[in-house]
Coordinates of C-alpha atoms and ligand atoms in Angstrom, one line a residue:
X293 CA -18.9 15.9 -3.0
X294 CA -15.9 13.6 -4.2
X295 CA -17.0 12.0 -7.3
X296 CA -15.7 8.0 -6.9
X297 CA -15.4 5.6 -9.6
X298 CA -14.5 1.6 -8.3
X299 CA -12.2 -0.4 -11.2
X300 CA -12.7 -3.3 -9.3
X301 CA -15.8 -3.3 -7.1
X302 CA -16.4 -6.9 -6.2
X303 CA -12.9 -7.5 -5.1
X304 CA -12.3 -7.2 -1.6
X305 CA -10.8 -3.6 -1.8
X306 CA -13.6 -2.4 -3.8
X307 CA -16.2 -3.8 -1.3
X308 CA -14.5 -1.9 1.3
X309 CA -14.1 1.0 -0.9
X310 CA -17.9 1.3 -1.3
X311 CA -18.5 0.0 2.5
X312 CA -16.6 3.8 3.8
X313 CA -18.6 5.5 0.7
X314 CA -22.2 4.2 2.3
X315 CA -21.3 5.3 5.7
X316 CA -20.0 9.2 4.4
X317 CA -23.0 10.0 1.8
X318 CA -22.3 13.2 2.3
X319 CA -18.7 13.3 0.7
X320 CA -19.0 11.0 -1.7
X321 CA -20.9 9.8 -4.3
X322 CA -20.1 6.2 -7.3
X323 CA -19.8 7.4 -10.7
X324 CA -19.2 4.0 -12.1
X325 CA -18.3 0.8 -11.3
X326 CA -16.0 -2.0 -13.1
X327 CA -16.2 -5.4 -12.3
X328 CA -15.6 -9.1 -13.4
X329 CA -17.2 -11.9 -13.6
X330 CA -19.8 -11.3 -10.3
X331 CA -22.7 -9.9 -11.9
X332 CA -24.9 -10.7 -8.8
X333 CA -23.0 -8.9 -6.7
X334 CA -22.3 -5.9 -8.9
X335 CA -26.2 -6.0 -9.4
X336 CA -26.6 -5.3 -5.7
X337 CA -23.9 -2.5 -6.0
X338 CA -26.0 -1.2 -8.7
X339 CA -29.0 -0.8 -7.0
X340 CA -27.2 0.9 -3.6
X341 CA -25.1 3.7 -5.5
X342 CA -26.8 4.1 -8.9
X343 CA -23.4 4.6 -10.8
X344 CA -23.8 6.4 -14.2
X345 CA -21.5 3.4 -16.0
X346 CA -20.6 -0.1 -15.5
X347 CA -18.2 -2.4 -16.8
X348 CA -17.8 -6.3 -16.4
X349 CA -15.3 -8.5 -18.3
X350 CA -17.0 -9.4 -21.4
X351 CA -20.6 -9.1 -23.7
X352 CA -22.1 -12.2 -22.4
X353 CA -21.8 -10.6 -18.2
X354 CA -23.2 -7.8 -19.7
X355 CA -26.4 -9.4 -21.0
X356 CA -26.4 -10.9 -17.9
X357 CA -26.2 -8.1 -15.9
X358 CA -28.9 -6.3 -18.1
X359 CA -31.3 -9.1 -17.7
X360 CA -30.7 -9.2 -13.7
X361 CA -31.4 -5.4 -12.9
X362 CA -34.8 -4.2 -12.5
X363 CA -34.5 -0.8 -13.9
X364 CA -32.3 -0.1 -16.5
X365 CA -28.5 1.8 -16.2
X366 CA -27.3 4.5 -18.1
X367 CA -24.8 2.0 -19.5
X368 CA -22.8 -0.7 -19.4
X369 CA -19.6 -1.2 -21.1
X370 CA -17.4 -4.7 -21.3
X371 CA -14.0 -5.8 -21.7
X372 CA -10.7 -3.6 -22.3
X373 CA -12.2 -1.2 -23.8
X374 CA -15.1 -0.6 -21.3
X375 CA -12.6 -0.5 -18.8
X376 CA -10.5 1.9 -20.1
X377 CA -13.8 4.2 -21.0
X378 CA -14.6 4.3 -17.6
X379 CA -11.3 5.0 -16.3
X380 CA -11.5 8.4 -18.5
X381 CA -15.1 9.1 -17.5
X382 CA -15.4 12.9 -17.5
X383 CA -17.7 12.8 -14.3
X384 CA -15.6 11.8 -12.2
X385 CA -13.1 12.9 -9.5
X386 CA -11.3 9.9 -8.0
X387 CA -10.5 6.6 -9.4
X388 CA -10.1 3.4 -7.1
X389 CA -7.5 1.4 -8.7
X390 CA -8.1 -2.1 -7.2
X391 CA -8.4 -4.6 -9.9
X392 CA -6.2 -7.4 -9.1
X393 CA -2.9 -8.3 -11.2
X394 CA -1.7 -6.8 -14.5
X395 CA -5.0 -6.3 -15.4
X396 CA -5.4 -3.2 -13.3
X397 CA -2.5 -1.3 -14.8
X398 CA -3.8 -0.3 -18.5
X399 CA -7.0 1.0 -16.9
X400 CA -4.9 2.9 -13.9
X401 CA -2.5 4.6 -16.8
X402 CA -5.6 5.2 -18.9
X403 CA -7.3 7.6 -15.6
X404 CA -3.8 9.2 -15.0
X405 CA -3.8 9.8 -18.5
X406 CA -7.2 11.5 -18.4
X407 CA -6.4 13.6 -15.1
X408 CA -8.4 11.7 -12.7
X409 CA -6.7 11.2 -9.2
X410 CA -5.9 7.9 -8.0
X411 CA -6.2 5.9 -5.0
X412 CA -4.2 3.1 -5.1
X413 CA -4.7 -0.3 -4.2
X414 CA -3.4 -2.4 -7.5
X415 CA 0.7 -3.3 -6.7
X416 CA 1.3 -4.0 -10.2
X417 CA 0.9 -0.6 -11.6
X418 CA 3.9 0.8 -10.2
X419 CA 6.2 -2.5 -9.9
X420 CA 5.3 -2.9 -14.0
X421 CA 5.2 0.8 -15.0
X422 CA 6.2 3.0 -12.0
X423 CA 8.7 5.5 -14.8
X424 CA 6.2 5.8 -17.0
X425 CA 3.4 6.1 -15.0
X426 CA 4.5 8.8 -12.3
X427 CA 6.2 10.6 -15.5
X428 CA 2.7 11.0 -16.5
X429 CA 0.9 11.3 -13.7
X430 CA 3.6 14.8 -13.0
X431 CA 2.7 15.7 -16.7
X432 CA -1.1 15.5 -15.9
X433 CA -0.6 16.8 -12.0
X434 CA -2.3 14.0 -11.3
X435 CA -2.5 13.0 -7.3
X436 CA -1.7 8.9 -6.5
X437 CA -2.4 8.2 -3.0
X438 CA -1.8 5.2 -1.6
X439 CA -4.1 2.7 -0.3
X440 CA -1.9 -0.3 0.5
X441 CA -2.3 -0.1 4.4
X442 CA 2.3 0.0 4.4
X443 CA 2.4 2.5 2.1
X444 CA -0.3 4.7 4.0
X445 CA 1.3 4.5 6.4
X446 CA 4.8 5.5 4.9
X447 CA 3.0 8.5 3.3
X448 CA 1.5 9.4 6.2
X449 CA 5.3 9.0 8.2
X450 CA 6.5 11.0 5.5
X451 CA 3.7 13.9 4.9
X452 CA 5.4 17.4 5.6
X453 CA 8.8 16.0 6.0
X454 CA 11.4 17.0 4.0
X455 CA 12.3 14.4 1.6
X456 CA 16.3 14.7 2.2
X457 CA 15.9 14.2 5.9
X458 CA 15.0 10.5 5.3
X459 CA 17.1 7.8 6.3
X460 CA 15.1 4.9 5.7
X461 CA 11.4 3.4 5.2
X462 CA 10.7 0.4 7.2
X463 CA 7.9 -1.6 5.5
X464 CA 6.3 -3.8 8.4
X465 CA 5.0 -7.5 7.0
X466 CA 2.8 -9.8 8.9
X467 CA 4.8 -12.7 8.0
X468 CA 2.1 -14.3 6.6
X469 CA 0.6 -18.3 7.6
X470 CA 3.8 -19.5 8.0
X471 CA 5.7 -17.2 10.1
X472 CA 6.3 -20.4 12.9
X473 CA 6.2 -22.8 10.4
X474 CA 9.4 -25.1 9.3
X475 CA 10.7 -25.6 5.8
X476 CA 9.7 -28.8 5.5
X477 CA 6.1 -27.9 6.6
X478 CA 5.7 -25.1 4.1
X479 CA 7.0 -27.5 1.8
X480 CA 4.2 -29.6 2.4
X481 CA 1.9 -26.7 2.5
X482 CA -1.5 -26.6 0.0
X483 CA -3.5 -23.8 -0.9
X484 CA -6.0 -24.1 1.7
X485 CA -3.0 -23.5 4.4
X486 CA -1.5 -20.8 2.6
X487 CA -5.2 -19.2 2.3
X488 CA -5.6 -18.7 6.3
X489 CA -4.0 -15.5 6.8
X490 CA -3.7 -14.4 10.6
X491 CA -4.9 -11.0 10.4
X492 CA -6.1 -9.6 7.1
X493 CA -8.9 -10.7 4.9
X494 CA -7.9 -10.4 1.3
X495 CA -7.9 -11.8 -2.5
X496 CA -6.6 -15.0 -3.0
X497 CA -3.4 -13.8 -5.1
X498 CA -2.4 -11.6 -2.1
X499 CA -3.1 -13.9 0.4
X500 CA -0.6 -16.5 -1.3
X501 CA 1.5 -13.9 -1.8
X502 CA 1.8 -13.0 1.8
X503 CA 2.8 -16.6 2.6
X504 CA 5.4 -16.8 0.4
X505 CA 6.1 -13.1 1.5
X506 CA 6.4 -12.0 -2.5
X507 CA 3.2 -9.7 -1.5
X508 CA 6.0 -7.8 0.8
X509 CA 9.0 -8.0 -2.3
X510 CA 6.3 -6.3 -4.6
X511 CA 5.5 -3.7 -2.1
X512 CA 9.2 -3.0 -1.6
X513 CA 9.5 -2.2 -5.5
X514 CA 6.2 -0.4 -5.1
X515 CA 7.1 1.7 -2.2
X516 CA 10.7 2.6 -4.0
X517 CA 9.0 4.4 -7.0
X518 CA 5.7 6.0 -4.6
X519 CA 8.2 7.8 -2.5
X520 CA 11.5 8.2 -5.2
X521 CA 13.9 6.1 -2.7
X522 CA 16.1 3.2 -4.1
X523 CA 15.0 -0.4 -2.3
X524 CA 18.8 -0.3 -1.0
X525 CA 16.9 2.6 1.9
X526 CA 13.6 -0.1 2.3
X527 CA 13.9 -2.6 5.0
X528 CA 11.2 -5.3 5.9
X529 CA 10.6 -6.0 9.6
X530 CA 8.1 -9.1 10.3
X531 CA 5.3 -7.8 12.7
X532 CA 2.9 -10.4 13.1
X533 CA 0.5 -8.4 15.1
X534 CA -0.4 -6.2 12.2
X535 CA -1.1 -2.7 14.1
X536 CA 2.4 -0.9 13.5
X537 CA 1.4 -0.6 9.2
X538 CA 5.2 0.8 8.5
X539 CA 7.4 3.7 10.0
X540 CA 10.3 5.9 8.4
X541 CA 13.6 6.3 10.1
X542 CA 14.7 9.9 10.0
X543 CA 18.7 11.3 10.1
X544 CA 18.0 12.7 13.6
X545 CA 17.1 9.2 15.2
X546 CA 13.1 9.9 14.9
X547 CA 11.1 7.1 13.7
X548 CA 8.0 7.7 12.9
X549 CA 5.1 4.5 12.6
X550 CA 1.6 4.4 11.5
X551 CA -0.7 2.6 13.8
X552 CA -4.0 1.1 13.8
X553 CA -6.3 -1.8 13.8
X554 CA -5.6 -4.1 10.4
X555 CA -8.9 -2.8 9.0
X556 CA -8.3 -2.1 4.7
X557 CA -11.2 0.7 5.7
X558 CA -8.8 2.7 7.2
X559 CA -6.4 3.4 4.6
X560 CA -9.2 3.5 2.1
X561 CA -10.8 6.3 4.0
X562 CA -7.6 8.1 4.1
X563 CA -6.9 7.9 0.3
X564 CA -10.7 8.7 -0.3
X565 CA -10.6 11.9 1.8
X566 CA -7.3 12.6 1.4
X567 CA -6.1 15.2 2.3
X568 CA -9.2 15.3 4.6
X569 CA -9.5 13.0 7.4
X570 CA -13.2 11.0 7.8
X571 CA -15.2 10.7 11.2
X572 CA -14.7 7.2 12.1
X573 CA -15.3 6.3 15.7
X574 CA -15.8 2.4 14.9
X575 CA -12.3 1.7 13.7
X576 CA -10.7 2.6 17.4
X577 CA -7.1 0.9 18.2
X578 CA -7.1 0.1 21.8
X579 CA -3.9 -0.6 23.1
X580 CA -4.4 -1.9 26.1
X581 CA -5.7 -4.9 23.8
X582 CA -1.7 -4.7 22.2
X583 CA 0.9 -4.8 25.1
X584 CA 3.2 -7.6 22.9
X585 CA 4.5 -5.9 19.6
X586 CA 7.4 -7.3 18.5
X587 CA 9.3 -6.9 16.0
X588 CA 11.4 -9.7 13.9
X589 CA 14.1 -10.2 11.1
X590 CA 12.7 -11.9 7.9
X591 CA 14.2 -15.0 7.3
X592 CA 15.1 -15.5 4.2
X593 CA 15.9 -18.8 4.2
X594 CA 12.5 -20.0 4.6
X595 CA 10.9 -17.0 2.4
X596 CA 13.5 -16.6 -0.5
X597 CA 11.0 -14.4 -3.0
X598 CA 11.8 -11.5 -0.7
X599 CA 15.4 -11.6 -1.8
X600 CA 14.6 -12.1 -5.0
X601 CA 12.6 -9.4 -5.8
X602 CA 15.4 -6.9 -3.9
X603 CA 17.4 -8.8 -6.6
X604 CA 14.7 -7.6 -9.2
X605 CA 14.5 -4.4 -8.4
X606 CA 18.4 -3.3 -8.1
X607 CA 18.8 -4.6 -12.0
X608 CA 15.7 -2.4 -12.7
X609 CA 14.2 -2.2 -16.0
X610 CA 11.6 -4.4 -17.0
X611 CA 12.9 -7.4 -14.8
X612 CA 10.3 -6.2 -11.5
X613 CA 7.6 -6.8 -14.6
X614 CA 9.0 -10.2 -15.2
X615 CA 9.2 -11.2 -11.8
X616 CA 5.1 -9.7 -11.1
X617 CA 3.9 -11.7 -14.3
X618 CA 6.0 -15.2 -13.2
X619 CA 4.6 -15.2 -9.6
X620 CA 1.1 -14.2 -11.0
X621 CA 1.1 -17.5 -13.5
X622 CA 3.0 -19.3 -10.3
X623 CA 0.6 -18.7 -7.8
X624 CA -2.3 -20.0 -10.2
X625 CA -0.7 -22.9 -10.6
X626 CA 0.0 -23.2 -7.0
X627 CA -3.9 -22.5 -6.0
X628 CA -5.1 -24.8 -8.5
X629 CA -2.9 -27.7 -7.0
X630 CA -0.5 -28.0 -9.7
X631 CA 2.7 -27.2 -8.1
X632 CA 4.1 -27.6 -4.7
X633 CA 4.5 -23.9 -2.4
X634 CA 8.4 -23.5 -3.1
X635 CA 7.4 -24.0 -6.9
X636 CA 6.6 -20.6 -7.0
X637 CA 9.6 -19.0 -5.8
X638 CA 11.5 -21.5 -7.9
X639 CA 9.3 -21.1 -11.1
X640 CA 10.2 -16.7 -10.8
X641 CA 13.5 -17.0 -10.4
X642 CA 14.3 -19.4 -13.5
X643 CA 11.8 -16.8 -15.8
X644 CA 13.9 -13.8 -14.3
X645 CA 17.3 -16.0 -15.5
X646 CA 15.8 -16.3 -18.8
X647 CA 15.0 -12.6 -19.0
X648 CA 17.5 -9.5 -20.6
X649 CA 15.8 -6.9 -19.4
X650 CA 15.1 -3.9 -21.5
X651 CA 14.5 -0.3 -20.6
X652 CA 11.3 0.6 -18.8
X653 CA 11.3 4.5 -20.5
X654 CA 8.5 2.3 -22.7
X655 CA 4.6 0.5 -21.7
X656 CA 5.0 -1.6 -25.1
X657 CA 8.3 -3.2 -23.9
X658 CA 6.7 -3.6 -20.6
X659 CA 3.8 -5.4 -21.7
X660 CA 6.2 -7.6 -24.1
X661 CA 8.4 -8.3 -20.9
X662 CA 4.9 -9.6 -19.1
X663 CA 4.0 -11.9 -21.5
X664 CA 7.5 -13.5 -22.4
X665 CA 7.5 -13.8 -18.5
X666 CA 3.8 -15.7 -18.7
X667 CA 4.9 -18.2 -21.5
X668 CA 8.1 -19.2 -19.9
X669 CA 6.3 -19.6 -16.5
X670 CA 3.7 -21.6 -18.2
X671 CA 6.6 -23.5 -20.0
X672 CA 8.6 -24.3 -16.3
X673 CA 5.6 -25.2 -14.6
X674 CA 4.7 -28.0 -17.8
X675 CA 8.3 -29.1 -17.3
X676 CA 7.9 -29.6 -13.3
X677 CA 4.2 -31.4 -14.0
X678 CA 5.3 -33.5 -16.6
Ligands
LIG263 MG1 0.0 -4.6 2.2

């Protein structure tokens, strides 16, 4: 029995996390659960798994919650602190990194720290901190396995290869909303268009992400530290059929791909088990129901944040931070209506201009890098209002 706690268990990661859990009783059970804001919810979660500690966001959820459940928990915790407490919880195995943003990477370094496993779903942990948080994951022999569906499939491609024999990762992306879309349309484009993503159900911050394709620039960065290959040997290939989740190019003309339905339950249950593999007859890929995969370039014309996060992460440093915090206060902006779709790109790149970037050896530089990246983005986005 695989002892799972969820950072993150009303989020849409965390919902699926705990959907594979229900069905697999057997293998694993919740030791806690972290949450926001969505006490109702997390009430309900509650009462299904019977975690040993919660967290929410601050005191006033946690009253709350207290006065929503029934029969009492061993405890619940709130803010930073509670989150970081859980994530070092001695009774458990596992930790399920899906908070969304920044937020999730002080709690992620804080389990590593403590020797829990990891399954991975929050980007910004390794874009921010990949040096210093594989250094001490290695240090702790700590396990992260991805739950991204490109990068389960890359370490899937890549598990029992040797490393040298690589030639190159091909990250697939689905191209997002916008894929046949012109400039001048996505120009146009509000929230609610860039929130109808073809093929996956997500968070909103991924979902705009993936239609400016900055969601597929972060995993590039991501996917460079996870597997300890330079973004120069990462290509992106638009597949807007969403079945082919990556592939790795070897020296002897194999390439190898990951297939399978675009269900985030899939590569959940892979990290959960890992390196098990579930019974799970309800997730079949039939591909009679796929004849047409195709395969397309990324324009970058119409999608510049892929470039610029390449651009990111060849300078290195604390400059992929920069660019992750930007597009995180840009894509707020953008959802709340304050600022047109190509804002966003526009708003990271003038923060990255504005940015020396320092060493990334350090988390405190890191954080500092995040939050000069927040108030200039906030700054550039009062000068476009205004
Ligand atoms: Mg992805």
């Amino acid at each position: 029995m695989k002892r799972i706690g969820v950072l993150g268990s009303t989020g849409s990661i965390g919902r699926n996390t705990l959907d594979v859990i229900s069905k697999h009783p057997a293998d694993f059970s919740v030791s806690f659960l972290a949450a926001g804001r969505n006490v109702a919810l997390l009430k309900e979660q509650i009462e299904r798994f019977h975690p040993k500690l919660v967290v929410v966001a601050d005191e006033e959820h946690a009253q709350r919650l207290k006065e929503l459940l029934e029969s009492p928990v061993a405890a619940i915790l709130f803010g930073p602190e509670g989150y970081s407490e859980a994530a070092r919880f001695s009774q458990t195995d596992m930790v399920v990194s899906a908070i969304a943003g920044s937020a999730g990477l002080m709690p992620t370094l804080d389990a590593v720290s403590a020797g829990k496993d990891i399954a991975l779903a929050n980007k910004e942990t390794l874009v921010m901190a990949g040096r210093v948080v594989l250094k001490r994951a290695s240090e702790k022999g700590v396990n992260i396995i991805p739950v991204d569906s490109e990068h389960s499939a890359i370490f899937q491609c890549l598990r029992g290869e040797d490393p040298l024999s690589v030639k190159r990762i091909i990250l697939t992306a689905s191209g997002g909303p916008f894929l046949n879309s012109t400039r001048e349309e996505i120009m146009r484009a509000k929230a609610k268009d860039a929130l109808r993503h073809p093929n996956w159900v997500m968070g909103k911050k991924v979902t705009i992400d993936s239609a400016t394709l900055m969601n597929k620039g972060l995993e590039v960065i991501e996917a460079s530290w996870f597997f300890d290959i330079p973004v120069t040997k990462i290509d992106v290939v638009v597949h807007p059929q969403s079945i082919v989740h990556s592939m790795v190019e070897y020296h002897d003309g194999s390439v190898i791909a990951q297939m399978g339905i675009p269900d985030m339950r899939v590569p959940i249950s892979y990290a959960l088990a890992y390196p098990n593999r579930l019974n799970q007859h309800e997730y079949r890929l039939n591909l009679f129901q796929c004849q047409n995969l195709t395969f397309l370039q990324p324009d970058y014309q119409r999608f510049p944040a892929l470039e610029i996060a390449y651009r990111a992460a060849k300078t290195g440093g604390t400059m992929p931070a920069v660019l992750n915090a930007a597009n995180e206060i840009a894509v707020e902006a953008f959802i709340a209506g304050k600022i047109g779709f190509y804002d966003i790109t526009e708003i990271v790149e003038k923060t990255l201009l504005r940015h020396k970037p320092m060493s990334d050896e350090n988390i405190d530089d890191i954080l500092q890098a995040d939050g000069f990246a927040r108030a200039e983005a906030k700054n550039i986005i009062e000068g476009i209002i205004n």
